[in-house]
C-alpha cells in the first residue's frame, strides 16, 4: 500500500516537472524584454518614388530626409530603403555595381550620413537592402570575372561549360528564359537567377562570403540598423547542376514551369545566414529576409535552430491570400503554430498594391481599413509599404511601350511588370502629386487627387488617419505590443475576432470581413475576461464609439471594433 502510494506520488511529481518544462519551453511573448525590432513598425521606401528633392523626376535621399516629420507623425520606427547603391538600374537598383556607395541619382554618402543623423533625431532607424545573391554585370568583380578564365575573380561567379551545344542544364531564370548566359569571350556560360545583367555570386567561394560580410559591417559602422536581405533563398545552387523537375504547363513568360528543387532554399543558405547574423549581433542590428515560402511552416528554419539566423523572415504568404475571415484565421493559426515572432507584410514593390489585391472593386477603402486593423493588431512586427497608408492604387501601364520594368516588356500582356505598384508617393493634389517639380519617372494615377497626404490629413475618416490612429494605439497598448494571440468564434465565416492578452491587459479585435451587417456574441469567461464593461479603443463604426459591452455586437459591413477588456 505504502509502496503504491509513493509510486503514485513519484509519477505525479514527474508529470508536474514535465508540465513545467513544457510551459517553460513554450515561448511566451511576455517572458523576456523585447528586442527593439519587435516593438518597431517598419516602413518600406522605394527611393525612386518617395520624394524628389532636385526636380529630376526621381526620388532621392534628401527627399526622404525632407519627409521624416511625416514618417514620425505616422508612427514609423524604421525605414527600409530599397537599393540606393550605384547601379546601372536594369532592375532599378537590384543590380548593384558598388555596395559601399550611393548612386548619384539618389545623392551622396554625405547625404546618406545626414539622413542617418536626422533619422536618429526623429527616432527612425535606417535599414538598407542588401542584394546578396547577385551583382550587376557592371560590378568590377564581374568585369574581372568575365575578363578571362584565369582572372582572379573568375570563381566569384558561377561559370560552367555548356552541354550538347546548349546551356549546362534546364534551370530557368525567374525573369524569363534560360538561367545561363553564354559568354563568347571566354566560351562558358554564367548563371543568373534574375536578369542576364544580374550574374549570381558564387557563395561557395569564401572570398565572396567575406566580401559580403565586410559590406554589412561597413554599413553598420556608418550607423545602419540592419538589412533586408534580397532573394536569400537563391544563394546556393546544386553544385552537380542536376536538372530541376519539370512541371506541366508554361509560365507567363512562356517558359516551362519548373520546381526550383536544385536552385532554391538549399541547406547551405543557413550557414550563410548564421554568418551574417554573427556580424549583425555585434551591432545589435536586425536581419529581415525576403523569404518567399510555399507554406508558413517553411519560415521556421529561417529563424535558425538556435535563433541564430534571421530575426525577421518576412511572412509574404499573407499577400497571396484573399480577404476572408476563415482564410486569414487559418493563416494566423499556422503562423502562431511555429512559435516564433511573426513578421507581417501586406504589400511591397514586387506585388500589386494591397488596395487592389484585397479589394472587391466596390468597398476597397473599407477593406483597406479592415486590412490595416488586422495587420497592425496581430502579434508580430509589421512592415508597411509606402503609400498603402493612403490607399494608393496600382497603376499598370496601358501599353507595352510604356513599361519600364523589363519583365513587363518580356511577359506582356500576361505579366505587366511592377511599375504599377512603384508609382510616386502622393503627397498632395498639386501637379505630380507634389512628388516632383519635374517630370515623374513613372506615371501617377489620377486618383492621387483625392488619395494624398495633404487631403487625407484633413479628413478624419481617411485611410491615412485610420492608420495613424491604429499605429498610435499599437504603440501605447501593452496587449497589442506583447500579448498572446487567442482566436475567438473560430467557426464564424464572416467576422474575424481575436484577443491580444498579457498578464494584465486584454484587447479584443473584431473585424467584419463581409459586405453584409453581422451580429457576433462573445462569452469570455473561459478566457477569464469580462465581456462587459468594454472600453472602445478604436472603431470604424460611429455607433460603437460609446459602446460599453463586447457581449453582443451589431457590426456594419467591413466594420472594425477594437476594445479593452477587464479581467475577471
Ligand atoms: C527581389 C526584389 O524584391 C525584386 O524587386 C528584385 O527584382 C529581385 N529580388 C532581384 O534582385
Ligand atoms: Ca531626384
Tab-separated table of N, CA and C in Angstrom, residues 355-433:
chain	number	residue	atom	x	y	z
A	355	UNK	N	-4.442	47.676	-51.841
A	355	UNK	CA	-5.788	48.255	-52.043
A	355	UNK	C	-6.520	47.499	-53.144
A	356	UNK	N	-5.792	47.173	-54.217
A	356	UNK	CA	-6.408	46.444	-55.329
A	356	UNK	C	-6.503	44.948	-55.036
A	357	UNK	N	-5.460	44.423	-54.423
A	357	UNK	CA	-5.349	42.961	-54.258
A	357	UNK	C	-6.404	42.412	-53.308
A	358	UNK	N	-6.617	43.085	-52.189
A	358	UNK	CA	-7.616	42.586	-51.231
A	358	UNK	C	-9.011	43.136	-51.547
A	359	UNK	N	-9.056	44.266	-52.274
A	359	UNK	CA	-10.325	44.939	-52.527
A	359	UNK	C	-11.262	44.103	-53.381
A	360	UNK	N	-12.578	44.395	-53.245
A	360	UNK	CA	-13.569	43.648	-54.033
A	360	UNK	C	-14.078	44.484	-55.199
A	361	UNK	N	-13.468	45.661	-55.412
A	361	UNK	CA	-13.879	46.513	-56.524
A	361	UNK	C	-14.970	47.499	-56.127
A	362	UNK	N	-15.601	47.259	-54.969
A	362	UNK	CA	-16.694	48.151	-54.548
A	362	UNK	C	-16.433	48.817	-53.206
A	363	UNK	N	-15.760	48.056	-52.334
A	363	UNK	CA	-15.574	48.559	-50.957
A	363	UNK	C	-14.090	48.641	-50.622
A	364	UNK	N	-13.271	48.997	-51.617
A	364	UNK	CA	-11.822	48.890	-51.394
A	364	UNK	C	-11.305	49.751	-50.246
A	365	UNK	N	-11.880	50.921	-50.048
A	365	UNK	CA	-11.410	51.770	-48.945
A	365	UNK	C	-11.712	51.123	-47.598
A	366	UNK	N	-12.933	50.598	-47.492
A	366	UNK	CA	-13.300	49.951	-46.222
A	366	UNK	C	-12.423	48.705	-45.988
A	367	UNK	N	-12.184	47.989	-47.072
A	367	UNK	CA	-11.358	46.776	-46.938
A	367	UNK	C	-9.918	47.165	-46.572
A	368	UNK	N	-9.436	48.276	-47.145
A	368	UNK	CA	-8.081	48.736	-46.801
A	368	UNK	C	-7.995	49.032	-45.300
A	369	UNK	N	-9.047	49.621	-44.749
A	369	UNK	CA	-9.041	49.917	-43.308
A	369	UNK	C	-9.119	48.625	-42.491
A	370	UNK	N	-9.931	47.704	-42.955
A	370	UNK	CA	-10.048	46.430	-42.228
A	370	UNK	C	-8.716	45.675	-42.261
A	371	UNK	N	-8.050	45.702	-43.426
A	371	UNK	CA	-6.747	45.038	-43.538
A	371	UNK	C	-5.735	45.677	-42.592
A	372	UNK	N	-5.751	47.013	-42.559
A	372	UNK	CA	-4.813	47.722	-41.683
A	372	UNK	C	-5.051	47.318	-40.237
A	373	UNK	N	-6.330	47.197	-39.871
A	373	UNK	CA	-6.659	46.852	-38.482
A	373	UNK	C	-6.079	45.488	-38.131
A	374	UNK	N	-6.225	44.542	-39.027
A	374	UNK	CA	-5.687	43.208	-38.737
A	374	UNK	C	-4.153	43.231	-38.716
A	375	UNK	N	-3.604	43.786	-39.752
A	375	UNK	CA	-2.147	43.843	-39.953
A	375	UNK	C	-1.441	44.484	-38.749
A	376	UNK	N	-2.064	45.517	-38.189
A	376	UNK	CA	-1.384	46.268	-37.124
A	376	UNK	C	-1.794	45.844	-35.717
A	377	UNK	N	-2.683	44.868	-35.609
A	377	UNK	CA	-3.034	44.417	-34.250
A	377	UNK	C	-2.669	42.947	-34.010
A	378	UNK	N	-2.079	42.311	-34.997
A	378	UNK	CA	-1.645	40.925	-34.768
A	378	UNK	C	-0.339	40.913	-33.979
A	379	UNK	N	-0.039	39.777	-33.375
A	379	UNK	CA	1.246	39.627	-32.683
A	379	UNK	C	2.345	39.594	-33.738
A	380	UNK	N	3.375	40.410	-33.547
A	380	UNK	CA	4.480	40.398	-34.504
A	380	UNK	C	4.830	41.794	-34.963
A	381	UNK	N	5.783	41.860	-35.889
A	381	UNK	CA	6.227	43.153	-36.407
A	381	UNK	C	5.654	43.371	-37.807
A	382	UNK	N	4.990	44.503	-38.017
A	382	UNK	CA	4.502	44.790	-39.375
A	382	UNK	C	5.534	45.549	-40.207
A	383	UNK	N	5.578	45.242	-41.486
A	383	UNK	CA	6.396	46.037	-42.415
A	383	UNK	C	5.436	46.654	-43.426
A	384	UNK	N	5.278	47.972	-43.348
A	384	UNK	CA	4.352	48.669	-44.244
A	384	UNK	C	5.034	48.966	-45.575
A	385	UNK	N	4.245	49.228	-46.581
A	385	UNK	CA	4.781	49.646	-47.882
A	385	UNK	C	4.300	51.070	-48.142
A	386	UNK	N	5.230	51.966	-48.476
A	386	UNK	CA	4.888	53.389	-48.629
A	386	UNK	C	3.607	53.557	-49.464
A	387	UNK	N	2.755	54.437	-48.994
A	387	UNK	CA	1.552	54.762	-49.773
A	387	UNK	C	0.366	53.864	-49.495
A	388	UNK	N	0.611	52.675	-48.922
A	388	UNK	CA	-0.536	51.836	-48.572
A	388	UNK	C	-1.394	52.536	-47.523
A	389	UNK	N	-0.727	53.385	-46.718
A	389	UNK	CA	-1.468	54.097	-45.677
A	389	UNK	C	-2.395	55.166	-46.260
A	390	UNK	N	-2.272	55.427	-47.572
A	390	UNK	CA	-3.163	56.398	-48.223
A	390	UNK	C	-4.247	55.701	-49.019
A	391	UNK	N	-4.066	54.389	-49.212
A	391	UNK	CA	-4.944	53.687	-50.153
A	391	UNK	C	-4.451	53.912	-51.571
A	392	UNK	N	-3.128	54.035	-51.739
A	392	UNK	CA	-2.589	54.213	-53.101
A	392	UNK	C	-2.924	52.993	-53.952
A	393	UNK	N	-3.209	53.269	-55.218
A	393	UNK	CA	-3.711	52.218	-56.097
A	393	UNK	C	-2.725	51.849	-57.187
A	394	UNK	N	-2.838	50.616	-57.639
A	394	UNK	CA	-1.948	50.157	-58.704
A	394	UNK	C	-2.218	50.947	-59.973
A	395	UNK	N	-1.165	51.211	-60.720
A	395	UNK	CA	-1.341	51.948	-61.965
A	395	UNK	C	-0.520	51.265	-63.053
A	396	UNK	N	-1.002	50.131	-63.508
A	396	UNK	CA	-0.274	49.389	-64.535
A	396	UNK	C	-0.222	50.182	-65.837
A	397	UNK	N	0.893	50.071	-66.566
A	397	UNK	CA	0.958	50.742	-67.862
A	397	UNK	C	-0.113	50.184	-68.793
A	398	UNK	N	-0.651	51.083	-69.648
A	398	UNK	CA	-1.711	50.636	-70.553
A	398	UNK	C	-1.133	50.000	-71.812
A	399	UNK	N	0.097	50.407	-72.178
A	399	UNK	CA	0.681	49.896	-73.432
A	399	UNK	C	2.069	49.329	-73.141
A	400	UNK	N	2.403	48.334	-73.919
A	400	UNK	CA	3.700	47.684	-73.726
A	400	UNK	C	4.848	48.702	-73.830
A	401	UNK	N	4.708	49.661	-74.756
A	401	UNK	CA	5.814	50.613	-74.952
A	401	UNK	C	6.003	51.558	-73.760
A	402	UNK	N	5.016	51.593	-72.852
A	402	UNK	CA	5.160	52.449	-71.665
A	402	UNK	C	5.817	51.723	-70.486
A	403	UNK	N	6.003	50.404	-70.632
A	403	UNK	CA	6.507	49.620	-69.498
A	403	UNK	C	7.982	49.932	-69.227
A	404	UNK	N	8.308	50.097	-67.948
A	404	UNK	CA	9.698	50.370	-67.585
A	404	UNK	C	10.395	49.137	-67.035
A	405	UNK	N	9.644	48.308	-66.339
A	405	UNK	CA	10.227	47.114	-65.724
A	405	UNK	C	10.424	46.050	-66.825
A	406	UNK	N	11.669	45.620	-67.065
A	406	UNK	CA	11.902	44.693	-68.197
A	406	UNK	C	11.016	43.447	-68.187
A	407	UNK	N	10.674	42.907	-67.020
A	407	UNK	CA	9.837	41.686	-67.065
A	407	UNK	C	8.451	41.994	-67.637
A	408	UNK	N	8.036	43.236	-67.533
A	408	UNK	CA	6.734	43.630	-68.083
A	408	UNK	C	6.776	43.648	-69.605
A	409	UNK	N	7.927	44.045	-70.148
A	409	UNK	CA	8.040	44.054	-71.619
A	409	UNK	C	8.115	42.625	-72.148
A	410	UNK	N	8.858	41.791	-71.412
A	410	UNK	CA	9.017	40.391	-71.837
A	410	UNK	C	7.715	39.606	-71.703
A	411	UNK	N	7.016	39.825	-70.595
A	411	UNK	CA	5.852	38.983	-70.309
A	411	UNK	C	4.522	39.583	-70.758
A	412	UNK	N	4.548	40.784	-71.375
A	412	UNK	CA	3.329	41.471	-71.811
A	412	UNK	C	2.487	40.575	-72.720
A	413	UNK	N	1.160	40.514	-72.568
A	413	UNK	CA	0.340	41.270	-71.625
A	413	UNK	C	0.041	40.507	-70.330
A	414	UNK	N	0.457	39.221	-70.274
A	414	UNK	CA	0.119	38.457	-69.053
A	414	UNK	C	0.830	39.052	-67.837
A	415	UNK	N	2.131	39.327	-68.018
A	415	UNK	CA	2.920	39.914	-66.935
A	415	UNK	C	3.196	41.365	-67.326
A	416	UNK	N	2.592	42.304	-66.596
A	416	UNK	CA	2.733	43.716	-66.979
A	416	UNK	C	3.906	44.390	-66.265
A	417	UNK	N	4.633	43.604	-65.478
A	417	UNK	CA	5.749	44.182	-64.745
A	417	UNK	C	5.283	44.840	-63.457
A	418	UNK	N	6.226	45.537	-62.809
A	418	UNK	CA	5.947	46.036	-61.460
A	418	UNK	C	5.852	47.559	-61.365
A	419	UNK	N	5.775	48.212	-62.524
A	419	UNK	CA	5.660	49.687	-62.493
A	419	UNK	C	4.434	50.127	-61.696
A	420	UNK	N	3.353	49.376	-61.824
A	420	UNK	CA	2.069	49.757	-61.238
A	420	UNK	C	2.107	49.955	-59.739
A	421	UNK	N	2.939	49.190	-59.052
A	421	UNK	CA	2.987	49.308	-57.579
A	421	UNK	C	4.149	50.203	-57.119
A	422	UNK	N	4.837	50.825	-58.096
A	422	UNK	CA	6.013	51.629	-57.757
A	422	UNK	C	5.816	53.095	-58.122
A	423	UNK	N	4.588	53.544	-58.164
A	423	UNK	CA	4.328	54.918	-58.612
A	423	UNK	C	4.704	55.911	-57.508
A	424	UNK	N	4.940	57.188	-57.890
A	424	UNK	CA	5.353	58.181	-56.891
A	424	UNK	C	4.366	58.340	-55.742
A	425	UNK	N	4.928	58.575	-54.583
A	425	UNK	CA	4.123	58.833	-53.382
A	425	UNK	C	3.240	60.049	-53.632
A	426	UNK	N	1.996	59.949	-53.164
A	426	UNK	CA	1.019	61.008	-53.425
A	426	UNK	C	0.945	61.944	-52.217
A	427	UNK	N	1.657	63.060	-52.339
A	427	UNK	CA	1.771	63.961	-51.193
A	427	UNK	C	0.645	64.987	-51.128
A	428	UNK	N	0.125	65.373	-52.304
A	428	UNK	CA	-0.908	66.412	-52.307
A	428	UNK	C	-1.660	66.332	-53.632
A	429	UNK	N	-2.661	67.192	-53.793
A	429	UNK	CA	-3.377	67.184	-55.079
A	429	UNK	C	-2.778	68.184	-56.061
A	430	UNK	N	-1.574	68.683	-55.747
A	430	UNK	CA	-0.866	69.568	-56.685
A	430	UNK	C	-0.360	68.768	-57.880
A	431	UNK	N	0.222	69.474	-58.842
A	431	UNK	CA	0.778	68.790	-60.021
A	431	UNK	C	1.746	67.699	-59.569
A	432	UNK	N	1.719	66.577	-60.262
A	432	UNK	CA	2.597	65.434	-59.964
A	432	UNK	C	2.492	64.976	-58.507
A	433	UNK	N	1.335	65.160	-57.949
A	433	UNK	CA	1.040	64.716	-56.579
A	433	UNK	C	2.021	65.288	-55.556
